[in-house]
C-alpha cells in the first residue's frame, strides 16, 4: 500500500508506521524494555545517579571552592590533588561497576525489602547535597 507523501511522492506503509510511532510515542520495544526493568535494576541506576554522577560532580564543585584537603575519603583526596577529572572518572568507574553488579547481588542476598537500595541512593543524594552546600557557603 502506498500513499502520497508530502512532496507528492509515494511513501510506503512501513514508513507511515514509523512516522506514526514517532508522533504517538515510543515503540513497543522501547516500552517493553522499560517495563522489564525490575526494582533491583532501578536501584542500581539510582545508585549510579547519586553515588556516581551527582557525587562526582558535587565533589569537584566543592573541591574547587575549598580545596582537596577537605575531602573525607583519603583516596579521593589524593586523586583530587593529582587531577579532579581523574578523580571523577575513577569514582564513576567504581560506582558504575557496583551499580551494574548490584541487581545480581541484591537477588543473591535476598534483601528483605526494596528499601535497602533506596536507602543507599538517599545516602548518596545527601552526600551530594552536602557537597553542594560546602561549595556554596565557601
Short mmCIF file of N, CA and C in Angstrom, two decimals:
data_model
loop_
_atom_site.label_atom_id
_atom_site.label_comp_id
_atom_site.label_asym_id
_atom_site.label_seq_id
_atom_site.Cartn_x
_atom_site.Cartn_y
_atom_site.Cartn_z
N UNK A 1 0.85 -1.18 0.00
CA UNK A 1 0.00 0.00 0.00
C UNK A 1 0.89 1.23 0.00
N UNK A 2 0.59 2.15 -0.89
CA UNK A 2 1.35 3.38 -0.96
C UNK A 2 0.40 4.57 -0.90
N UNK A 3 0.90 5.64 -0.36
CA UNK A 3 0.12 6.87 -0.28
C UNK A 3 0.99 8.02 -0.74
N UNK A 4 0.35 9.12 -1.07
CA UNK A 4 1.12 10.28 -1.49
C UNK A 4 1.83 10.90 -0.31
N UNK A 5 3.11 11.18 -0.49
CA UNK A 5 3.91 11.79 0.56
C UNK A 5 3.77 13.30 0.51
N UNK A 6 4.46 14.01 1.38
CA UNK A 6 4.34 15.46 1.46
C UNK A 6 4.84 16.17 0.21
N UNK A 7 5.72 15.54 -0.54
CA UNK A 7 6.26 16.16 -1.75
C UNK A 7 5.62 15.59 -3.00
N UNK A 8 4.47 14.96 -2.85
CA UNK A 8 3.79 14.37 -3.99
C UNK A 8 4.33 13.00 -4.34
N UNK A 9 5.39 12.55 -3.67
CA UNK A 9 5.97 11.23 -3.92
C UNK A 9 5.20 10.16 -3.18
N UNK A 10 5.63 8.95 -3.34
CA UNK A 10 4.97 7.82 -2.71
C UNK A 10 5.70 7.44 -1.43
N UNK A 11 4.96 7.11 -0.38
CA UNK A 11 5.54 6.59 0.85
C UNK A 11 4.95 5.21 1.11
N UNK A 12 5.72 4.35 1.65
CA UNK A 12 5.24 3.01 1.93
C UNK A 12 4.52 2.97 3.26
N UNK A 13 3.76 1.90 3.46
CA UNK A 13 3.04 1.72 4.72
C UNK A 13 4.01 1.62 5.88
N UNK A 14 5.17 1.01 5.63
CA UNK A 14 6.18 0.87 6.68
C UNK A 14 6.66 2.24 7.15
N UNK A 15 6.89 3.11 6.22
CA UNK A 15 7.36 4.46 6.58
C UNK A 15 6.26 5.21 7.32
N UNK A 16 5.02 5.04 6.89
CA UNK A 16 3.92 5.69 7.59
C UNK A 16 3.81 5.18 9.02
N UNK A 17 4.06 3.89 9.21
CA UNK A 17 4.04 3.32 10.56
C UNK A 17 5.13 3.94 11.42
N UNK A 18 6.33 4.07 10.85
CA UNK A 18 7.43 4.67 11.61
C UNK A 18 7.13 6.12 11.96
N UNK A 19 6.55 6.84 11.03
CA UNK A 19 6.19 8.24 11.29
C UNK A 19 5.13 8.30 12.39
N UNK A 20 4.15 7.40 12.33
CA UNK A 20 3.11 7.36 13.36
C UNK A 20 3.70 7.05 14.73
N UNK A 21 4.70 6.14 14.78
CA UNK A 21 5.33 5.82 16.06
C UNK A 21 6.08 7.02 16.61
N UNK A 22 6.71 7.80 15.74
CA UNK A 22 7.42 9.00 16.20
C UNK A 22 6.46 10.02 16.77
N UNK A 23 5.29 10.11 16.17
CA UNK A 23 4.31 11.08 16.62
C UNK A 23 3.62 10.63 17.90
N UNK A 24 3.27 9.34 17.97
CA UNK A 24 2.47 8.86 19.10
C UNK A 24 3.29 8.48 20.31
N UNK A 25 4.58 8.30 20.19
CA UNK A 25 5.38 7.95 21.35
C UNK A 25 6.35 6.84 21.06
N UNK A 26 6.95 6.28 22.11
CA UNK A 26 7.99 5.27 21.93
C UNK A 26 7.42 3.98 21.33
N UNK A 27 8.29 3.25 20.71
CA UNK A 27 7.89 1.99 20.10
C UNK A 27 7.55 0.97 21.18
N UNK A 28 6.90 -0.08 20.76
CA UNK A 28 6.54 -1.15 21.69
C UNK A 28 7.79 -1.76 22.30
N UNK A 29 8.85 -1.89 21.51
CA UNK A 29 10.09 -2.48 22.03
C UNK A 29 10.68 -1.61 23.14
N UNK A 30 10.72 -0.31 22.94
CA UNK A 30 11.26 0.59 23.96
C UNK A 30 10.40 0.54 25.22
N UNK A 31 9.10 0.51 25.04
CA UNK A 31 8.20 0.42 26.19
C UNK A 31 8.43 -0.89 26.93
N UNK A 32 8.62 -1.98 26.20
CA UNK A 32 8.86 -3.27 26.83
C UNK A 32 10.16 -3.27 27.60
N UNK A 33 11.21 -2.62 27.06
CA UNK A 33 12.48 -2.54 27.77
C UNK A 33 12.32 -1.83 29.10
N UNK A 34 11.56 -0.76 29.12
CA UNK A 34 11.34 -0.02 30.36
C UNK A 34 10.52 -0.86 31.34
N UNK A 35 9.52 -1.57 30.83
CA UNK A 35 8.69 -2.39 31.71
C UNK A 35 9.46 -3.57 32.28
N UNK A 36 10.50 -4.03 31.58
CA UNK A 36 11.27 -5.19 32.04
C UNK A 36 12.27 -4.85 33.15
N UNK A 37 12.49 -3.58 33.42
CA UNK A 37 13.43 -3.19 34.47
C UNK A 37 12.79 -3.49 35.82
N UNK A 38 13.44 -4.33 36.61
CA UNK A 38 12.89 -4.65 37.92
C UNK A 38 13.43 -3.68 38.97
N UNK A 39 12.94 -3.80 40.20
CA UNK A 39 13.31 -2.80 41.20
C UNK A 39 14.78 -2.88 41.58
N UNK A 40 15.43 -4.04 41.46
CA UNK A 40 16.87 -4.10 41.74
C UNK A 40 17.66 -3.32 40.70
N UNK A 41 17.23 -3.42 39.44
CA UNK A 41 17.90 -2.65 38.39
C UNK A 41 17.65 -1.16 38.57
N UNK A 42 16.44 -0.80 38.95
CA UNK A 42 16.15 0.61 39.22
C UNK A 42 17.04 1.14 40.33
N UNK A 43 17.23 0.32 41.37
CA UNK A 43 18.08 0.74 42.48
C UNK A 43 19.53 0.87 42.03
N UNK A 44 20.00 -0.03 41.17
CA UNK A 44 21.35 0.08 40.62
C UNK A 44 21.53 1.38 39.85
N UNK A 45 20.53 1.74 39.05
CA UNK A 45 20.59 3.01 38.31
C UNK A 45 20.57 4.20 39.27
N UNK A 46 19.75 4.10 40.31
CA UNK A 46 19.69 5.18 41.30
C UNK A 46 21.02 5.32 42.04
N UNK A 47 21.65 4.19 42.34
CA UNK A 47 22.97 4.24 43.00
C UNK A 47 23.98 4.94 42.11
N UNK A 48 23.96 4.62 40.81
CA UNK A 48 24.90 5.27 39.90
C UNK A 48 24.62 6.76 39.81
N UNK A 49 23.35 7.12 39.74
CA UNK A 49 23.00 8.53 39.62
C UNK A 49 23.42 9.33 40.85
N UNK A 50 23.22 8.76 42.05
CA UNK A 50 23.52 9.51 43.26
C UNK A 50 24.97 9.38 43.69
N UNK A 51 25.45 8.15 43.86
CA UNK A 51 26.82 7.95 44.32
C UNK A 51 27.84 8.17 43.21
N UNK A 52 27.41 8.07 41.96
CA UNK A 52 28.32 8.25 40.84
C UNK A 52 28.28 9.67 40.30
N UNK A 53 27.28 9.94 39.49
CA UNK A 53 27.22 11.22 38.78
C UNK A 53 27.06 12.42 39.72
N UNK A 54 26.07 12.36 40.60
CA UNK A 54 25.82 13.50 41.49
C UNK A 54 26.98 13.72 42.46
N UNK A 55 27.50 12.65 43.04
CA UNK A 55 28.60 12.79 44.00
C UNK A 55 29.87 13.27 43.31
N UNK A 56 30.16 12.74 42.12
CA UNK A 56 31.37 13.17 41.41
C UNK A 56 31.30 14.65 41.05
N UNK A 57 30.17 15.07 40.50
CA UNK A 57 30.02 16.48 40.11
C UNK A 57 30.07 17.40 41.33
N UNK A 58 29.36 17.02 42.39
CA UNK A 58 29.33 17.89 43.57
C UNK A 58 30.67 17.88 44.31
N UNK A 59 31.40 16.77 44.27
CA UNK A 59 32.72 16.72 44.90
C UNK A 59 33.68 17.67 44.19
N UNK A 60 33.66 17.66 42.87
CA UNK A 60 34.54 18.57 42.12
C UNK A 60 34.13 20.02 42.38
N UNK A 61 32.83 20.28 42.46
CA UNK A 61 32.35 21.63 42.75
C UNK A 61 32.85 22.10 44.12
N UNK A 62 32.70 21.25 45.13
CA UNK A 62 33.15 21.61 46.48
C UNK A 62 34.67 21.75 46.53
N UNK A 63 35.38 20.89 45.82
CA UNK A 63 36.84 20.94 45.81
C UNK A 63 37.34 22.25 45.20
N UNK A 64 36.67 22.72 44.17
CA UNK A 64 37.07 23.99 43.57
C UNK A 64 36.88 25.15 44.54
N UNK A 65 35.90 25.01 45.43
CA UNK A 65 35.63 26.08 46.39
C UNK A 65 36.54 26.04 47.61
N UNK A 66 36.82 24.84 48.15
CA UNK A 66 37.55 24.76 49.41
C UNK A 66 38.85 23.98 49.34
N UNK A 67 39.11 23.30 48.24
CA UNK A 67 40.35 22.54 48.11
C UNK A 67 40.17 21.06 48.40
N UNK A 68 41.09 20.27 47.90
CA UNK A 68 41.01 18.81 48.02
C UNK A 68 41.29 18.32 49.43
N UNK A 69 41.94 19.12 50.25
CA UNK A 69 42.29 18.67 51.60
C UNK A 69 41.07 18.45 52.48
N UNK A 70 39.92 18.97 52.11
CA UNK A 70 38.72 18.79 52.92
C UNK A 70 37.96 17.50 52.58
N UNK A 71 38.38 16.80 51.55
CA UNK A 71 37.73 15.53 51.18
C UNK A 71 37.96 14.50 52.29
N UNK A 72 36.87 13.87 52.74
CA UNK A 72 36.96 12.90 53.85
C UNK A 72 37.60 11.59 53.42
N UNK A 73 37.39 11.18 52.19
CA UNK A 73 37.95 9.92 51.69
C UNK A 73 39.40 10.16 51.28
N UNK A 74 40.37 9.53 51.94
CA UNK A 74 41.78 9.81 51.63
C UNK A 74 42.19 9.42 50.21
N UNK A 75 41.59 8.38 49.66
CA UNK A 75 41.92 8.00 48.28
C UNK A 75 41.42 9.07 47.32
N UNK A 76 40.19 9.52 47.52
CA UNK A 76 39.65 10.58 46.66
C UNK A 76 40.43 11.88 46.85
N UNK A 77 40.85 12.18 48.07
CA UNK A 77 41.63 13.40 48.31
C UNK A 77 42.92 13.37 47.50
N UNK A 78 43.60 12.22 47.48
CA UNK A 78 44.84 12.11 46.69
C UNK A 78 44.56 12.25 45.20
N UNK A 79 43.49 11.60 44.74
CA UNK A 79 43.14 11.71 43.32
C UNK A 79 42.76 13.14 42.95
N UNK A 80 42.07 13.83 43.85
CA UNK A 80 41.71 15.23 43.60
C UNK A 80 42.95 16.11 43.53
N UNK A 81 43.98 15.80 44.34
CA UNK A 81 45.23 16.55 44.27
C UNK A 81 45.92 16.32 42.93
N UNK A 82 45.86 15.08 42.43
CA UNK A 82 46.51 14.76 41.16
C UNK A 82 45.76 15.41 40.01
N UNK A 83 44.46 15.12 39.90
CA UNK A 83 43.65 15.66 38.81
C UNK A 83 42.17 15.43 39.13
N UNK A 84 41.38 16.48 39.25
CA UNK A 84 39.96 16.32 39.56
C UNK A 84 39.21 15.48 38.52
N UNK A 85 39.60 15.59 37.26
CA UNK A 85 38.95 14.79 36.23
C UNK A 85 39.23 13.31 36.44
N UNK A 86 40.47 12.98 36.80
CA UNK A 86 40.82 11.60 37.10
C UNK A 86 40.02 11.09 38.29
N UNK A 87 39.84 11.93 39.28
CA UNK A 87 39.04 11.55 40.45
C UNK A 87 37.60 11.25 40.05
N UNK A 88 37.02 12.10 39.21
CA UNK A 88 35.64 11.89 38.77
C UNK A 88 35.51 10.62 37.93
N UNK A 89 36.45 10.40 37.03
CA UNK A 89 36.42 9.19 36.19
C UNK A 89 36.55 7.94 37.06
N UNK A 90 37.46 7.99 38.03
CA UNK A 90 37.63 6.85 38.93
C UNK A 90 36.36 6.58 39.72
N UNK A 91 35.76 7.64 40.25
CA UNK A 91 34.53 7.49 41.02
C UNK A 91 33.42 6.89 40.15
N UNK A 92 33.27 7.40 38.93
CA UNK A 92 32.24 6.88 38.04
C UNK A 92 32.49 5.43 37.67
N UNK A 93 33.75 5.06 37.47
CA UNK A 93 34.08 3.67 37.11
C UNK A 93 33.77 2.72 38.26
N UNK A 94 34.18 3.09 39.46
CA UNK A 94 33.95 2.22 40.63
C UNK A 94 32.45 2.10 40.92
N UNK A 95 31.77 3.23 40.96
CA UNK A 95 30.34 3.20 41.25
C UNK A 95 29.58 2.52 40.11
N UNK A 96 30.05 2.70 38.88
CA UNK A 96 29.43 2.01 37.75
C UNK A 96 29.51 0.50 37.89
N UNK A 97 30.68 0.01 38.28
CA UNK A 97 30.86 -1.44 38.48
C UNK A 97 29.95 -1.95 39.59
N UNK A 98 29.87 -1.21 40.67
CA UNK A 98 28.99 -1.61 41.79
C UNK A 98 27.53 -1.58 41.35
N UNK A 99 27.15 -0.55 40.62
CA UNK A 99 25.76 -0.41 40.17
C UNK A 99 25.35 -1.52 39.21
N UNK A 100 26.28 -1.91 38.35
CA UNK A 100 25.99 -2.99 37.40
C UNK A 100 25.82 -4.32 38.14
N UNK A 101 26.64 -4.54 39.15
CA UNK A 101 26.56 -5.82 39.87
C UNK A 101 25.49 -5.81 40.97
N UNK A 102 24.97 -4.66 41.32
CA UNK A 102 24.00 -4.56 42.41
C UNK A 102 22.77 -5.45 42.23
N UNK A 103 22.11 -5.47 41.06
CA UNK A 103 20.91 -6.31 40.94
C UNK A 103 21.18 -7.79 41.24
N UNK A 104 22.28 -8.32 40.72
CA UNK A 104 22.61 -9.73 40.96
C UNK A 104 22.91 -9.95 42.45
N UNK A 105 23.65 -9.04 43.05
CA UNK A 105 23.99 -9.14 44.47
C UNK A 105 22.73 -9.08 45.34
N UNK A 106 21.84 -8.15 45.00
CA UNK A 106 20.61 -7.99 45.78
C UNK A 106 19.75 -9.25 45.72
N UNK A 107 19.68 -9.86 44.54
CA UNK A 107 18.89 -11.09 44.41
C UNK A 107 19.56 -12.25 45.15
N UNK A 108 20.88 -12.34 45.07
CA UNK A 108 21.61 -13.44 45.72
C UNK A 108 21.50 -13.36 47.24
N UNK A 109 21.55 -12.15 47.77
CA UNK A 109 21.47 -11.97 49.22
C UNK A 109 20.04 -11.95 49.72
N UNK A 110 19.10 -11.93 48.79
CA UNK A 110 17.67 -11.90 49.14
C UNK A 110 17.37 -10.80 50.15
N UNK A 111 17.68 -9.58 49.77
CA UNK A 111 17.37 -8.45 50.63
C UNK A 111 15.89 -8.50 50.97
N UNK A 112 15.54 -8.31 52.22
CA UNK A 112 14.14 -8.47 52.62
C UNK A 112 13.23 -7.37 52.10
N UNK A 113 13.78 -6.29 51.68
CA UNK A 113 12.95 -5.17 51.25
C UNK A 113 13.65 -4.38 50.16
N UNK A 114 12.86 -3.72 49.36
CA UNK A 114 13.44 -2.87 48.32
C UNK A 114 13.97 -1.56 48.90
N UNK A 115 13.70 -1.30 50.16
CA UNK A 115 14.14 -0.05 50.78
C UNK A 115 15.64 0.00 51.02
N UNK A 116 16.32 -1.14 50.98
CA UNK A 116 17.77 -1.14 51.18
C UNK A 116 18.45 -0.31 50.10
N UNK A 117 18.15 -0.58 48.85
CA UNK A 117 18.75 0.19 47.74
C UNK A 117 18.30 1.63 47.74
N UNK A 118 17.04 1.85 48.08
CA UNK A 118 16.53 3.22 48.16
C UNK A 118 17.28 3.99 49.24
N UNK A 119 17.52 3.34 50.37
CA UNK A 119 18.29 3.98 51.45
C UNK A 119 19.70 4.33 51.02
N UNK A 120 20.34 3.43 50.27
CA UNK A 120 21.68 3.73 49.76
C UNK A 120 21.65 4.91 48.80
N UNK A 121 20.65 4.96 47.94
CA UNK A 121 20.53 6.07 47.00
C UNK A 121 20.27 7.39 47.72
N UNK A 122 19.45 7.35 48.76
CA UNK A 122 19.18 8.57 49.54
C UNK A 122 20.46 9.03 50.24
N UNK A 123 21.23 8.10 50.76
CA UNK A 123 22.50 8.47 51.39
C UNK A 123 23.42 9.15 50.38
N UNK A 124 23.48 8.63 49.17
CA UNK A 124 24.30 9.26 48.12
C UNK A 124 23.80 10.65 47.77
N UNK A 125 22.48 10.81 47.73
CA UNK A 125 21.91 12.12 47.44
C UNK A 125 22.25 13.11 48.55
N UNK A 126 22.19 12.67 49.79
CA UNK A 126 22.55 13.55 50.91
C UNK A 126 24.01 13.98 50.84
N UNK A 127 24.89 13.05 50.47
CA UNK A 127 26.31 13.39 50.32
C UNK A 127 26.48 14.45 49.23
N UNK A 128 25.78 14.28 48.12
CA UNK A 128 25.88 15.26 47.03
C UNK A 128 25.34 16.63 47.47
N UNK A 129 24.25 16.63 48.22
CA UNK A 129 23.69 17.90 48.72
C UNK A 129 24.67 18.58 49.67
N UNK A 130 25.28 17.81 50.55
CA UNK A 130 26.27 18.39 51.48
C UNK A 130 27.44 18.98 50.70
N UNK A 131 27.90 18.28 49.66
CA UNK A 131 28.99 18.81 48.84
C UNK A 131 28.61 20.15 48.21
N UNK A 132 27.39 20.24 47.71
CA UNK A 132 26.94 21.49 47.10
C UNK A 132 26.86 22.60 48.15
N UNK A 133 26.35 22.28 49.33
CA UNK A 133 26.28 23.28 50.41
C UNK A 133 27.68 23.77 50.76
N UNK A 134 28.64 22.85 50.85
CA UNK A 134 30.03 23.24 51.13
C UNK A 134 30.54 24.17 50.05
N UNK A 135 30.27 23.83 48.79
CA UNK A 135 30.73 24.67 47.69
C UNK A 135 30.09 26.04 47.68
N UNK A 136 28.81 26.12 48.02
CA UNK A 136 28.09 27.40 48.00
C UNK A 136 28.51 28.28 49.17
N UNK A 137 28.70 27.69 50.34
CA UNK A 137 29.00 28.50 51.52
C UNK A 137 30.47 28.87 51.67
N UNK A 138 31.31 28.30 50.84
CA UNK A 138 32.75 28.60 50.96
C UNK A 138 33.08 29.98 50.45
#
